[in-house]
mmCIF file of C-alpha atoms in Angstrom:
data_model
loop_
_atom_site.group_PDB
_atom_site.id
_atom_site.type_symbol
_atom_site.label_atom_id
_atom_site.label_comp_id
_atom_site.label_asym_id
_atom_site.label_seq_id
_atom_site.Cartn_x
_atom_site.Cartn_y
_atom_site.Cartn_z
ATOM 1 C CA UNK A 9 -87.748 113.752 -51.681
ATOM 2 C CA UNK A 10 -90.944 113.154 -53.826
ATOM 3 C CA UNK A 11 -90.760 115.945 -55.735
ATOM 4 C CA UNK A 12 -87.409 114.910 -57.297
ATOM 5 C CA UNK A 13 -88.537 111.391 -57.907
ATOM 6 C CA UNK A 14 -91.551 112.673 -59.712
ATOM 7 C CA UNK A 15 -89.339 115.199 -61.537
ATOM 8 C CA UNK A 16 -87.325 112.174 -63.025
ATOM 9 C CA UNK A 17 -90.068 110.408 -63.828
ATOM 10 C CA UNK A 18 -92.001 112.514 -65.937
ATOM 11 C CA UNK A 19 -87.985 113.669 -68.108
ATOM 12 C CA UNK A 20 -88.042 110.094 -68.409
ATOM 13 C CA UNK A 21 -91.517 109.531 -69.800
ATOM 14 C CA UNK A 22 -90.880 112.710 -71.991
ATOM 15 C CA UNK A 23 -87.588 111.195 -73.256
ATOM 16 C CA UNK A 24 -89.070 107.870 -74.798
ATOM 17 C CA UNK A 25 -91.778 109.983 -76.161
ATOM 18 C CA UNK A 26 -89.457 111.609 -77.888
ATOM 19 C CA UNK A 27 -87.510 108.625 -79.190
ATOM 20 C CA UNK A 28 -90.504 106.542 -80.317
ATOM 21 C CA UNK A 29 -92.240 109.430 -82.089
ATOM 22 C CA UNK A 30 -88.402 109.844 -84.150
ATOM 23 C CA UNK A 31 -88.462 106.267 -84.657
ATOM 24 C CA UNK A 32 -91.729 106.263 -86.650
ATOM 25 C CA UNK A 33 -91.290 105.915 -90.332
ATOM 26 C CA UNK A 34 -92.539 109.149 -92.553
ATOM 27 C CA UNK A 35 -95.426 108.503 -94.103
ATOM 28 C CA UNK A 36 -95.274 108.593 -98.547
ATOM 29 C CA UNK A 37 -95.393 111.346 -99.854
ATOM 30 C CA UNK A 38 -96.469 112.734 -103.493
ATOM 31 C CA UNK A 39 -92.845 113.034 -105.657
ATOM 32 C CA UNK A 40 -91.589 113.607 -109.266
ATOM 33 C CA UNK A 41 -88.996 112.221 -111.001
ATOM 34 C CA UNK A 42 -85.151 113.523 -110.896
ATOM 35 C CA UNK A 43 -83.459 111.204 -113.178
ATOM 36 C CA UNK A 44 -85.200 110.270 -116.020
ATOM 37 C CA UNK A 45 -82.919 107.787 -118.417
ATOM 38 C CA UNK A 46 -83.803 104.256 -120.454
ATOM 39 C CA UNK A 47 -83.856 102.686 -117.447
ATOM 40 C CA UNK A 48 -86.025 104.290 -114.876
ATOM 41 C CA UNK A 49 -88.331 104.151 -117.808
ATOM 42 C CA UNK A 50 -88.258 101.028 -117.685
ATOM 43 C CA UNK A 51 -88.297 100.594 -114.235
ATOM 44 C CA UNK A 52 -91.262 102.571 -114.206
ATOM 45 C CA UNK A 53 -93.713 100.765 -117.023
ATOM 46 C CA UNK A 54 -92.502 97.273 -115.306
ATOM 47 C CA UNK A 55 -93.685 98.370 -112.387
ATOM 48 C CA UNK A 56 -96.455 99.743 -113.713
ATOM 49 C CA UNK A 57 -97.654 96.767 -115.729
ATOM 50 C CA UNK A 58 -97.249 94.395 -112.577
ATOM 51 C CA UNK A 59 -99.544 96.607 -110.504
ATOM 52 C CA UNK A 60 -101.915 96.635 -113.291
ATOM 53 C CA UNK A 61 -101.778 92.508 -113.559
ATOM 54 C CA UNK A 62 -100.809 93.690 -117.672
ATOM 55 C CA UNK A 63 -98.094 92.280 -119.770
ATOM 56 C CA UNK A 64 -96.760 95.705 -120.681
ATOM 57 C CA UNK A 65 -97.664 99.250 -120.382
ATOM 58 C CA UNK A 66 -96.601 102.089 -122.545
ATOM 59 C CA UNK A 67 -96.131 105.647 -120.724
ATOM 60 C CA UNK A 68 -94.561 108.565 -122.412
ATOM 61 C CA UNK A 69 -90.797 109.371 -121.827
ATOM 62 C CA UNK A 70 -91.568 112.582 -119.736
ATOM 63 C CA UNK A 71 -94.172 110.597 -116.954
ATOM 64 C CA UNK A 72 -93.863 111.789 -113.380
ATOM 65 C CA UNK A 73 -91.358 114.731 -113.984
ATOM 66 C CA UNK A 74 -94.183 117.355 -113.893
ATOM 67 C CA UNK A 75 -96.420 115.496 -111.696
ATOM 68 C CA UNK A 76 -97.171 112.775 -109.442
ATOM 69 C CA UNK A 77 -99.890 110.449 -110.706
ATOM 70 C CA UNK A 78 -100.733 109.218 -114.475
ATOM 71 C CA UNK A 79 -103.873 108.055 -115.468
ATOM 72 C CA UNK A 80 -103.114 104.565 -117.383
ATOM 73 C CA UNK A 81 -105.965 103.584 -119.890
ATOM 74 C CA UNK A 82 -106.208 100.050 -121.615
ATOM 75 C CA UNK A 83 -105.896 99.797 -125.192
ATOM 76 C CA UNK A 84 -109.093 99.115 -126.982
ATOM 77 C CA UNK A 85 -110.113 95.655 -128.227
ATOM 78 C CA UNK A 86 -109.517 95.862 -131.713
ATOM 79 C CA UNK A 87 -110.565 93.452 -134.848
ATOM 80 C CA UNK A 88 -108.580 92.406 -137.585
ATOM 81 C CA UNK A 89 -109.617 95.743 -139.864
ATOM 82 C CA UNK A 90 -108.616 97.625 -136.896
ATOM 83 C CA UNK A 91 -112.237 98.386 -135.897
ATOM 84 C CA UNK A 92 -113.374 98.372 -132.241
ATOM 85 C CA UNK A 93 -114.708 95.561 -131.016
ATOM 86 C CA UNK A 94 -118.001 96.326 -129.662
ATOM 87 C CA UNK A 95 -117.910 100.103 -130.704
ATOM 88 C CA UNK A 96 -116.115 101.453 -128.052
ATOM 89 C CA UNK A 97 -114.571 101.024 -124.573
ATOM 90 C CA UNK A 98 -116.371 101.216 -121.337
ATOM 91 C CA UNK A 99 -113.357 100.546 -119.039
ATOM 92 C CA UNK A 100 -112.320 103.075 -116.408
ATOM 93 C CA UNK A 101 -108.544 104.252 -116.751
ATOM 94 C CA UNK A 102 -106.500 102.927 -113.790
ATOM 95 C CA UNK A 103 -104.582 105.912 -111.771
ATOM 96 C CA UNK A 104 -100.976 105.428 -110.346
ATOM 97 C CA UNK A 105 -99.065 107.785 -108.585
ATOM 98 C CA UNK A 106 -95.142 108.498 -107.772
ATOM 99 C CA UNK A 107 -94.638 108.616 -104.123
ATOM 100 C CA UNK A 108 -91.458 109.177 -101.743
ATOM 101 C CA UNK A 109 -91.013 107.776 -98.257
ATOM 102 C CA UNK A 110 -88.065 108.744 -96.679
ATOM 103 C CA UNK A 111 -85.063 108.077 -99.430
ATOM 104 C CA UNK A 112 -87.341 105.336 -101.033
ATOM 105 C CA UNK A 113 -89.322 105.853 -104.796
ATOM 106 C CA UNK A 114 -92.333 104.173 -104.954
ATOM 107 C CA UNK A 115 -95.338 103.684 -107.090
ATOM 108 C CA UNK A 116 -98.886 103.541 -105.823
ATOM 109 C CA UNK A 117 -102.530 101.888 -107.785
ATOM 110 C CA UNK A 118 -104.630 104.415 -106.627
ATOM 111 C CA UNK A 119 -107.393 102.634 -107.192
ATOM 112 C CA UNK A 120 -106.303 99.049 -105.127
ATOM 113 C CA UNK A 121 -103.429 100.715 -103.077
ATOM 114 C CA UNK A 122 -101.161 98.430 -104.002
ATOM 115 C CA UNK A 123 -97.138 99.890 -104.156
ATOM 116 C CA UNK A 124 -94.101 98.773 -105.630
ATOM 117 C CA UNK A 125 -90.591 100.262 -104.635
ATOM 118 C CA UNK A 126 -88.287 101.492 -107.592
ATOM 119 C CA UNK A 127 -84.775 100.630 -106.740
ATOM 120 C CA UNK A 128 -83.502 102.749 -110.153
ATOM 121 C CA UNK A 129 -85.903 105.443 -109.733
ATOM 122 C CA UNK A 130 -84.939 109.146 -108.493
ATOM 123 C CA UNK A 131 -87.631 111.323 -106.719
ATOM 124 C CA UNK A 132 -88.303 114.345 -105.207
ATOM 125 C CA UNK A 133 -90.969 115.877 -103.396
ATOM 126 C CA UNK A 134 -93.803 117.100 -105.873
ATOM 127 C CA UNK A 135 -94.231 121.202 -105.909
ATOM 128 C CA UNK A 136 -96.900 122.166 -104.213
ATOM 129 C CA UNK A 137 -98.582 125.442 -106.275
#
């Protein structure tokens, strides 16, 4: 008789093991880009620029089909001849990176951890090589 009730019990254990572990959301993972257009372009440096606290970004038209993360630098101070303002620019380029977590795009600081997820955005794994 206790051999079958312990029997149960431990399939039972076993079983909501199973079902809580399936449950768990994946964690992000490093993706590029499948669709690039006008507007996941603009998806993207919006996104970018709020993560950044900037008014706008630039990034060129192929960023995150190749790879995952783009290194973002400032533009320099400039004066009205077009000269650098104090000679040159000490300020270390901020890093984001294209990440997917389940069917979901999103983009990563690196530096702050701070995400945003892209609704227009396409993404696939990145290759590992």
């Amino acid at each position: 008789m206790r051999k079958p009730l312990i029997g149960l019990i431990g399939m039972v254990l076993i079983t909501g093991c199973v079902a809580t572990a399936s449950e768990e959301p994946s964690l992000p993972q490093a993706a590029t880009l499948t669709n690039p257009s006008v507007q996941t372009h603009a998806e993207l440096q919006q996104a970018i620029a709020s993560l950044l606290g900037a008014s706008s970004v630039v990034i060129s038209d192929n960023a995150f089909t190749q790879y995952s993360q783009e290194v973002i630098e400032r533009a320099p101070h400039k004066d009205a001849n077009g000269l650098l303002i104090m000679g040159r620019s000490t300020d270390i380029p901020d890093a984001v990176q294209l990440l997917k977590q389940g069917d979901t795009c999103l983009l990563q600081h690196v530096q702050s951890g701070k995400t945003a997820t892209l609704s227009q955005v396409r993404c696939k794994l990145e290759d590992t090589q």
